[in-house]
XYZ file of C-alpha atoms in Angstrom:
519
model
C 0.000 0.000 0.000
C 2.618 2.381 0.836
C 4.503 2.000 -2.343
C 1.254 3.049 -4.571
C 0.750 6.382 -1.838
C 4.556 7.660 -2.795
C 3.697 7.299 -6.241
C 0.774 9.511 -5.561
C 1.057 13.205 -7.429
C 1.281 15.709 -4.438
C -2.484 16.994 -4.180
C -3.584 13.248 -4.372
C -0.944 12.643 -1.677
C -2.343 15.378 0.634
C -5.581 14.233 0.027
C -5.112 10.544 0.604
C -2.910 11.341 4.015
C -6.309 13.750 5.054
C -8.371 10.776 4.704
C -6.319 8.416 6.645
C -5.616 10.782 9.147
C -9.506 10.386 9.767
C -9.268 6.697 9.786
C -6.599 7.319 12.386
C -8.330 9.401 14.512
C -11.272 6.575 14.488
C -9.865 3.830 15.109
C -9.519 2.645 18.586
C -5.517 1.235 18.101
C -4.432 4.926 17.453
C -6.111 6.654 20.128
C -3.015 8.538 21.237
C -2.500 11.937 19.505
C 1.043 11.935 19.476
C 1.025 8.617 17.729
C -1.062 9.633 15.143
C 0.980 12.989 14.433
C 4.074 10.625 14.574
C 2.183 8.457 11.327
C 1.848 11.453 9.799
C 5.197 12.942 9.825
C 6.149 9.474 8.681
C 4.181 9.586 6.037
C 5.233 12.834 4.808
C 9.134 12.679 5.300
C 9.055 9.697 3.556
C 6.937 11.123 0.370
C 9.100 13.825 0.528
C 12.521 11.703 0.767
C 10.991 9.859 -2.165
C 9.847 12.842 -4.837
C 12.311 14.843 -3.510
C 10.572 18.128 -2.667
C 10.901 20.841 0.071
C 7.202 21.516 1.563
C 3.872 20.173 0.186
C 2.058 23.784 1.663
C 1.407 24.904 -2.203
C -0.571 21.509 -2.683
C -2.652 21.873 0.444
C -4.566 24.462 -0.821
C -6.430 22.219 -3.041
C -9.547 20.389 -2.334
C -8.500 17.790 0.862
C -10.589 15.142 1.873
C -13.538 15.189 -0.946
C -14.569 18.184 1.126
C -14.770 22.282 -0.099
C -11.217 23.975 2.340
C -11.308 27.282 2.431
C -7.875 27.653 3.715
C -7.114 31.386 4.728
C -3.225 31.844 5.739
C -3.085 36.119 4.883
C -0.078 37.438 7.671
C -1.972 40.472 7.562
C -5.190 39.065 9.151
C -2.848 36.836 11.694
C -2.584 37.908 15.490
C -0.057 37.258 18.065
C -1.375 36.441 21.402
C 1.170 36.106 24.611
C 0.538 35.472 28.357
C 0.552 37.678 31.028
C 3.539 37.751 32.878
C 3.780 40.483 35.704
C 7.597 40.775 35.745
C 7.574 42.822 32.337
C 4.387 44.460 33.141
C 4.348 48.708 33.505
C 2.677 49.935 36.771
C -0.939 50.184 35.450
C -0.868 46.179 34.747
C -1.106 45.630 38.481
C -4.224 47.585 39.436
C -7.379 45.032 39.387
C -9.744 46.016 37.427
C -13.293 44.725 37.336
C -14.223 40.909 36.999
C -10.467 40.324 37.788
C -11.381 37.522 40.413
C -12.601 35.513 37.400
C -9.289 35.597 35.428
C -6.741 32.923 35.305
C -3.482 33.200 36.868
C -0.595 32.129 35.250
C 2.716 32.329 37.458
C 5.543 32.010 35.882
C 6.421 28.732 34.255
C 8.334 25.928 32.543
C 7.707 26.130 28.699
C 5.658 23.065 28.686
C 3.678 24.408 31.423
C 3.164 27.795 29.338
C 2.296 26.189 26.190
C -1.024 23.765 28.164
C -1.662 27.476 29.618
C -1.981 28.520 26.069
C -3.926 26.329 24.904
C -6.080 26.229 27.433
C -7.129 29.534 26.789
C -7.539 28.825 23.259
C -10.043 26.232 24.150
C -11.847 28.763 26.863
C -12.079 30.935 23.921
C -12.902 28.294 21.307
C -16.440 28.077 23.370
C -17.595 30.677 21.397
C -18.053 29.098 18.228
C -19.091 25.387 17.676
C -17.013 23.018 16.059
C -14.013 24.564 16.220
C -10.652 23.165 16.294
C -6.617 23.860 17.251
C -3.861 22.954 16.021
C -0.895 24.190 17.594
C 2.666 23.500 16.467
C 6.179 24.136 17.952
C 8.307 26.682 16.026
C 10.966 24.545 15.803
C 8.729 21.920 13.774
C 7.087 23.925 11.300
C 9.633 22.792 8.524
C 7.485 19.495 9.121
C 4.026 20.264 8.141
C 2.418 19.107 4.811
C -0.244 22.384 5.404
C 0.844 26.042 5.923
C 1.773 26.834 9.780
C -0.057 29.435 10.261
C -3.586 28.996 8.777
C -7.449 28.968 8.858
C -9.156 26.509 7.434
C -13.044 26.454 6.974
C -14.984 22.935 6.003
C -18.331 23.485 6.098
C -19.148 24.336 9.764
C -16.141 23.550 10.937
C -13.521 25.570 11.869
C -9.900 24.505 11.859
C -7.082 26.990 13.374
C -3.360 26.029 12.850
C -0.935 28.501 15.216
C 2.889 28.302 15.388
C 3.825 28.411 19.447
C 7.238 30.274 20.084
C 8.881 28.078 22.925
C 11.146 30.387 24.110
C 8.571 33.595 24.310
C 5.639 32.209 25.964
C 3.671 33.356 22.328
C 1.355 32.158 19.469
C 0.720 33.114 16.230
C -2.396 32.328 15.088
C -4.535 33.202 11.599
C -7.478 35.510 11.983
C -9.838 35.232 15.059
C -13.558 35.908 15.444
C -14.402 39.241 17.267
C -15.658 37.010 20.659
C -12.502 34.575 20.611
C -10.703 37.728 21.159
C -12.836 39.262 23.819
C -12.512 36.117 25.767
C -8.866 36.100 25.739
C -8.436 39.700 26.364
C -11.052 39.222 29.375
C -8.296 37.194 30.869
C -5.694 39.357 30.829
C -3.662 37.540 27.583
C -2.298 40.399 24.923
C -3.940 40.180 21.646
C -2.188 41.820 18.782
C -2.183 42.253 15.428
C 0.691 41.271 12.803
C 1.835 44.847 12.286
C 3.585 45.800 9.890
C 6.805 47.309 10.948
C 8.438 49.694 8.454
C 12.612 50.640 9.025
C 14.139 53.249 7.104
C 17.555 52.222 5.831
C 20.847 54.155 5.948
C 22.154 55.936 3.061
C 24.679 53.699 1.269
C 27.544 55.436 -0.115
C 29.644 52.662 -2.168
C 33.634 53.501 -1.539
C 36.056 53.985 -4.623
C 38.820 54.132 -2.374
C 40.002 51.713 0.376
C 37.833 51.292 3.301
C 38.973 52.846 6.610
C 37.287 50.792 9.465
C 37.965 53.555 11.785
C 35.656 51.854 14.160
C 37.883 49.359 15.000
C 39.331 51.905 16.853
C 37.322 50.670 20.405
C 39.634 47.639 20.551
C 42.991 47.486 22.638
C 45.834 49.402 21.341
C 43.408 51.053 18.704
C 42.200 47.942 16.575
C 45.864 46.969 15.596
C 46.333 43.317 15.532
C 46.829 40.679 16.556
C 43.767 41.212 19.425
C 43.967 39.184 22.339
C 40.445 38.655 22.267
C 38.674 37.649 19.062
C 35.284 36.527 19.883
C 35.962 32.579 19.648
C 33.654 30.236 21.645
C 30.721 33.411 21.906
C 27.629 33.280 19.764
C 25.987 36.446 18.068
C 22.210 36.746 16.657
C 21.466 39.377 13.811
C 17.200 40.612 13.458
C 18.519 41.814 9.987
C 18.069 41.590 6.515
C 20.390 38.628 5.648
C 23.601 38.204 4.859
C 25.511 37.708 1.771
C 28.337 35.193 3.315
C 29.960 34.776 -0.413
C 31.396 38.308 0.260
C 35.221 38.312 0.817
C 34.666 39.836 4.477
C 33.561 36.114 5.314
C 35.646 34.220 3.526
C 37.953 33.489 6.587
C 34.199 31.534 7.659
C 34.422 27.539 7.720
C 31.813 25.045 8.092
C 28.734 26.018 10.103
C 30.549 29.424 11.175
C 27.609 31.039 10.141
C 23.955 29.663 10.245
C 20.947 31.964 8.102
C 17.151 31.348 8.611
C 14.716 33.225 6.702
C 11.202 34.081 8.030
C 7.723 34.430 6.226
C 5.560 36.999 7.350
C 3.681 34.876 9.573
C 7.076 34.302 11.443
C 7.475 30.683 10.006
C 11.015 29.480 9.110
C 10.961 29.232 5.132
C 12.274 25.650 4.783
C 15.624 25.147 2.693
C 16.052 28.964 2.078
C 19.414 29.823 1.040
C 21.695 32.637 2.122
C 20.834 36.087 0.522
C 20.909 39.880 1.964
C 17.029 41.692 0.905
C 18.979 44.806 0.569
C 22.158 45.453 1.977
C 22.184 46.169 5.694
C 22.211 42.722 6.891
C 26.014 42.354 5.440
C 27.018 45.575 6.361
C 26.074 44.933 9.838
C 27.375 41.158 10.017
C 30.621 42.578 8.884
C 31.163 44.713 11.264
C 30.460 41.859 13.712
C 32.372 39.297 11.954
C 34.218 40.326 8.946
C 37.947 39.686 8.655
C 38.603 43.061 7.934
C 35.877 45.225 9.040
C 34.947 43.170 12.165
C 35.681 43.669 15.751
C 34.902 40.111 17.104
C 36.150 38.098 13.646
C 35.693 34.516 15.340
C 32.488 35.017 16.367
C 29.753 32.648 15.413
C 26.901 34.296 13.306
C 23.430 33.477 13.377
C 21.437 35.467 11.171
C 17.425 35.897 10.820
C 15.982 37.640 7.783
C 13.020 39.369 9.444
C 13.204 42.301 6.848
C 12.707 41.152 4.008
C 10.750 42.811 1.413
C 10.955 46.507 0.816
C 7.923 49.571 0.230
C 7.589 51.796 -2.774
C 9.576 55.123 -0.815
C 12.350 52.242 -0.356
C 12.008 51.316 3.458
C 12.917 48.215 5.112
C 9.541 46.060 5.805
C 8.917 42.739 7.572
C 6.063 42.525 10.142
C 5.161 42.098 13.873
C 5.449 37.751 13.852
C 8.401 37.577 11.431
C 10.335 39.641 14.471
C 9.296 37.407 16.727
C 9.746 34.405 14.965
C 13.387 35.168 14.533
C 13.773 36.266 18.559
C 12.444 32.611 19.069
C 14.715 30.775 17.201
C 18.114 32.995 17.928
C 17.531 32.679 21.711
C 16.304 29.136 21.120
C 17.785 27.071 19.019
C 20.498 29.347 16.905
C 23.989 29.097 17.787
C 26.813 26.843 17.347
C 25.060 24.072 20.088
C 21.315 24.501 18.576
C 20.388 26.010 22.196
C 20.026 29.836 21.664
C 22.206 32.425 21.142
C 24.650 34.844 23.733
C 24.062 37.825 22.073
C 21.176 39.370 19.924
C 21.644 42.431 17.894
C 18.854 44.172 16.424
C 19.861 46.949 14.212
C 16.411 47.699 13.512
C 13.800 49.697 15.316
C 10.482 51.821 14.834
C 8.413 54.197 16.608
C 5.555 53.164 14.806
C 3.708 50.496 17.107
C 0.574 50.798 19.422
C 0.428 50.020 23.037
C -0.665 46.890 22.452
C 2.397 45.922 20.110
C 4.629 47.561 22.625
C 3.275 45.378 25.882
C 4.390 42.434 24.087
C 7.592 43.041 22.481
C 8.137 44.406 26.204
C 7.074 40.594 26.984
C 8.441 39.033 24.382
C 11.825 40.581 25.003
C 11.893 40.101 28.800
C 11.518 36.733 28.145
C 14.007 36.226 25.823
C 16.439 37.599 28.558
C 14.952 34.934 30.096
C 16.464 32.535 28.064
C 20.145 33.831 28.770
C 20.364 36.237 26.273
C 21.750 40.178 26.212
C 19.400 41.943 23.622
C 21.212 45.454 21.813
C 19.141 47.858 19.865
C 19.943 50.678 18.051
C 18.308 53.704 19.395
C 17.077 54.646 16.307
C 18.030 58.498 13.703
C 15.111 60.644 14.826
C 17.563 63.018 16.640
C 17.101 66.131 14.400
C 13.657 65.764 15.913
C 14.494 66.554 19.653
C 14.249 63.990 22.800
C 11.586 61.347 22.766
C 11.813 60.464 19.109
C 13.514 56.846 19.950
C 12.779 54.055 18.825
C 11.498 50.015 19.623
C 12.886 47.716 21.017
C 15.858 50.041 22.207
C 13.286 51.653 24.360
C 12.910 49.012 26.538
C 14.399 49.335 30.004
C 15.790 45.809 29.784
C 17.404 46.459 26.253
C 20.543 47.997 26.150
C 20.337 50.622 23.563
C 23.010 52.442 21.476
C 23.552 55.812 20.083
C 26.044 57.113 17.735
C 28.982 58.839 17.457
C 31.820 60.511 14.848
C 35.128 59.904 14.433
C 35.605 63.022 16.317
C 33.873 61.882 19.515
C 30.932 64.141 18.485
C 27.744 62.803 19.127
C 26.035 62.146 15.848
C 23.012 64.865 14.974
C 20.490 61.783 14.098
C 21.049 59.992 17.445
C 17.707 59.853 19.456
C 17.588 59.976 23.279
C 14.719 59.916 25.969
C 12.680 57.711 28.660
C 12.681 54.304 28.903
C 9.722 52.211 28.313
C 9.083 50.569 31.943
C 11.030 52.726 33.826
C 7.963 53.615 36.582
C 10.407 56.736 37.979
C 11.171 58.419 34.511
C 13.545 60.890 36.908
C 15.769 61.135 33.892
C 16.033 60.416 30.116
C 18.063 56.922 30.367
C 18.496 55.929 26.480
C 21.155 55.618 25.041
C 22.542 53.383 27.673
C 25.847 53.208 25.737
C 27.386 54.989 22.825
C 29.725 53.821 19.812
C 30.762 54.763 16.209
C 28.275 55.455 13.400
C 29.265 57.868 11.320
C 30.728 56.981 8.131
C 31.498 53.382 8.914
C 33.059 51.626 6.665
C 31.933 48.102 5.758
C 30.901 45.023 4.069
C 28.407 46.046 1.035
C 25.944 42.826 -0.518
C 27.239 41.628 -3.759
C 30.834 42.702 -3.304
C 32.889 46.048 -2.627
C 32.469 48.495 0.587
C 30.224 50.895 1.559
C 29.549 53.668 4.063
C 26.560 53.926 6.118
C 25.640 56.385 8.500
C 23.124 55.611 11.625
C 22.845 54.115 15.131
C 22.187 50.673 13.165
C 25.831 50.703 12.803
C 26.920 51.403 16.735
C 24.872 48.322 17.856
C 27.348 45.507 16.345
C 29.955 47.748 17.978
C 28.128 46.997 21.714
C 27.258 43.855 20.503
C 30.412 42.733 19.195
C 32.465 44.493 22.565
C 29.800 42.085 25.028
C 30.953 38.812 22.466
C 34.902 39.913 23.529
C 33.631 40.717 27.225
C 32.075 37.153 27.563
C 35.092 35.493 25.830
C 37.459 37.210 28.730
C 34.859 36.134 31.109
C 32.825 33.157 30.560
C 31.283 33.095 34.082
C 28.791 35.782 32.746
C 27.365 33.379 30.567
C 23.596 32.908 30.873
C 23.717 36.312 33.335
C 22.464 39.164 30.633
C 22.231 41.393 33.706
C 25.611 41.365 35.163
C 26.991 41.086 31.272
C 25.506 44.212 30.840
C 26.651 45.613 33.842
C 30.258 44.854 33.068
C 29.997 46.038 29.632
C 29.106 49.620 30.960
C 32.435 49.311 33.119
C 34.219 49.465 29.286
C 33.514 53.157 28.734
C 35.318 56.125 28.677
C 33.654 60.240 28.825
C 34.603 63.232 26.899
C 35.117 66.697 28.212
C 32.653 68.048 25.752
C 29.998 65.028 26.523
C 28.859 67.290 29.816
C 26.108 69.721 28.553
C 24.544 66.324 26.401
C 25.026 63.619 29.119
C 22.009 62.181 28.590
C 22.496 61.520 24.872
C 25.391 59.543 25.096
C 24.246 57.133 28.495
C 27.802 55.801 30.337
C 29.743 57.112 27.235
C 31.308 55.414 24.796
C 32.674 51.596 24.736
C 36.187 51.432 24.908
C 37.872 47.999 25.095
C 41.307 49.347 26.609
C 41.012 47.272 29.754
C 40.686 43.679 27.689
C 44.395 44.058 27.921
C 45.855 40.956 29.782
């Protein structure tokens, strides 16, 4: 029997595993669940060991079963829905509010414990539409599933829901909800948001006709001159980015699995087998200065790199949405890195100040739990400067994100770099962002498809702080897992200028300076 189902064309494949998945499900010698998902990821590696394809999602859309699927999977309509967690929550989360007796309450948790939480919601909220069903999937085996992750699918009366659940942020991404699914959740205190779409300007790229001067390099011991002491070996950076192009020279020193790329729809689902490439050019420029031979400041670093950014609008800005973000966070702090269990070190050179409270609660969530996992989180502060305080931008706003401003060559505090409040920060005695400065002004570096560039923008000082924590951690290892005292030793690696006094607050504990990795 087998033999004639692998011979199957892929939509009669999809359909004939549908309607044995029902016999399944009937029969009294497969009563367990997990057996019965176990025949059918059987089933479909082997079909697609045999026909040799990547994903059978773009035959799942067809008719399945004999029966009419309406199968909806637009990231625009999806939401993301997260748990409460009063550790990240501001001041105002804590006040009851009316009916609060009848909520839930969900302490804080092992993952497993989270995800039953989660879907036990899902099912409180489920009540309020008949026949209704979920389907809810770990991130990490998405890459697994004959039908799209992320997806709605209508039969009739019935109402299938497939989510993806991020492990490592206590989320879900799910495909449009009814109106009183959502009311239900919200009634118990979970965060439902939409899949926003999250728009980041680009810096200006200048390509170089001369030789590149990586002046930047100038925040390592004896002023970037080699050999350094200190290289980055052993330590693990993540890059929220646009990609990477790793065939450019800057990474040819790279061998084996040096650096690992995952690419993310726009329902925050890995794309399965997805190949290397920068969407525009950032995402090399950036991983250069992390880890180029030339242009980097921590060359031995390992590189894990998530294309969350990766289409583009018509007045040319960077655009990926709210789930492809997180999507990416999962898997760096989860299962990126050289031992598949999360990265050190996350760098997001991205930010906006575009997002509604909603969307900020839960990156503020989302975030805190990713420290959670072990993991330092560096933002740029964002190039709104021009516009006076308070024109920052997420996630560098966060209080437990340390976020980066800019500087020249000069020491001057760049025009463009933003400053203000944290999010979180209950006392707001002070503006508190930047936390740290570094160079990003003219910095010289990788450029996608060959050659240098220069590129202007706080985007640029974040690999600076990130790469400076990967040397930090190398010198001292016992900070690993501690993003709190990593952070706290990173802002003991600064140095002030004179002329810094009237503008303290736009510059935070000054600029990194790597002097004192000297043996």
């Amino acid at each position: 029997m087998m033999g004639k189902i692998l011979a199957l064309a892929p939509e009669e494949f999809v359909r004939a595993l549908e309607k044995q998945s029902s016999v399944w499900r009937g029969s009294g010698g497969f009563a367990g669940k997990r057996h019965r998902r176990d025949l059918r990821r059987r089933w479909i590696r082997l079909y697609k060991n045999k026909r040799g394809i990547q994903s059978l999602a773009q035959y799942s859309r067809r008719e399945i079963s004999g029966l009419a699927a309406d199968i909806e999977v637009s990231p625009k309509s999806s939401v993301i829905i997260l748990l409460p967690d009063n550790r990240y929550l501001d001041e105002q989360s804590d006040k009851a509010s009316p009916g609060s007796e009848n909520k839930i309450t969900f302490p804080h948790t092992s993952e497993t414990d989270s995800r039953k939480q989660l879907r036990r919601l899902m099912h409180l909220a489920m009540t309020s539409r008949s026949q209704t069903t979920l389907d809810l999937i770990n991130a990490s085996n998405t890459y697994r599933q004959a039908l799209p992750a992320v997806a709605r699918v209508s039969r009739g009366d019935r109402l299938f829901l497939r989510g993806v659940y991020l492990e490592a942020l206590g989320a879900v991404i799910l495909p449009r909800l009814e109106q009183p699914m959502i009311d239900i959740l919200e009634e118990q205190g979970v965060e439902v948001v939409p899949n926003s779409e999250i728009l980041v300007r680009p810096p200006e790229i200048q390509e170089l006709q001369t030789p590149p001067d990586f002046w930047h390099r100038r925040i390592l011991p004896n002023g970037g001159a080699l050999p350094q002491a200190y290289q980055g070996n052993g330590i693990s950076i993540g890059l929220l980015d646009t990609g990477i192009d790793v065939d450019h020279p800057e990474f040819s020193h790279r061998t084996g699995d040096h650096i690992v790329y995952r690419q993310f729809d726009l329902n925050g689902v890995e794309v399965p087998g997805a190949s290397p490439r920068d969407f525009g050019s950032h995402g090399t420029h950036v991983a250069s200065i992390c880890a180029g031979q030339n242009a980097g400041i921590s060359p031995q670093v390992h590189l894990s790199v998530a294309a969350v950014l990766t289409e583009q609008s018509e007045n040319g800005a960077l655009r990926g949405y709210f789930a492809q973000l997180l999507g990416g966070l999962n898997w760096l702090v989860n299962e990126a890195g050289p031992h598949g269990d999360g990265v050190q070190i996350v760098n997001a050179s991205l930010g906006t100040r575009h997002l509604t409270r909603e969307d900020i609660r839960s990156l503020y969530k989302a975030i805190g739990n990713a420290a959670d996992q072990g993991a330092v989180v560096v933002a740029a502060i964002g190039n709104n400067g021009n516009l006076g305080m308070g024109n920052h931008c997420f996630p560098a706003k966060l209080e437990h994100v340390v976020a980066v401003g800019a500087i020249d060559r000069d020491d001057r505090v760049a025009p463009f770099s933003d400053w203000g409040y944290s999010y979180g920060d209950a006392a707001r005695q002070a503006p508190s962002k930047p936390n740290i400065v570094g160079p990003g002004v003219d910095i010289h570096s990788a450029l996608a498809g060959g050659g240098y560039a220069s590129m202007n923008g706080s985007s640029l000082s974040a690999p600076c702080i990130s790469s400076a924590l990967a040397l930090i951690l190398e010198k001292y290892p016992e900070l690993t897992g501690q993003p709190r005292r990593l952070t706290e030793t990173l802002m003991e690696f600064t140095r002030c200028n004179q002329n810094w006094a009237n503008i303290a607050p736009r510059v935070g504990r000054g600029c990194i300076d790597l002097e004192g990795l000297l043996p």
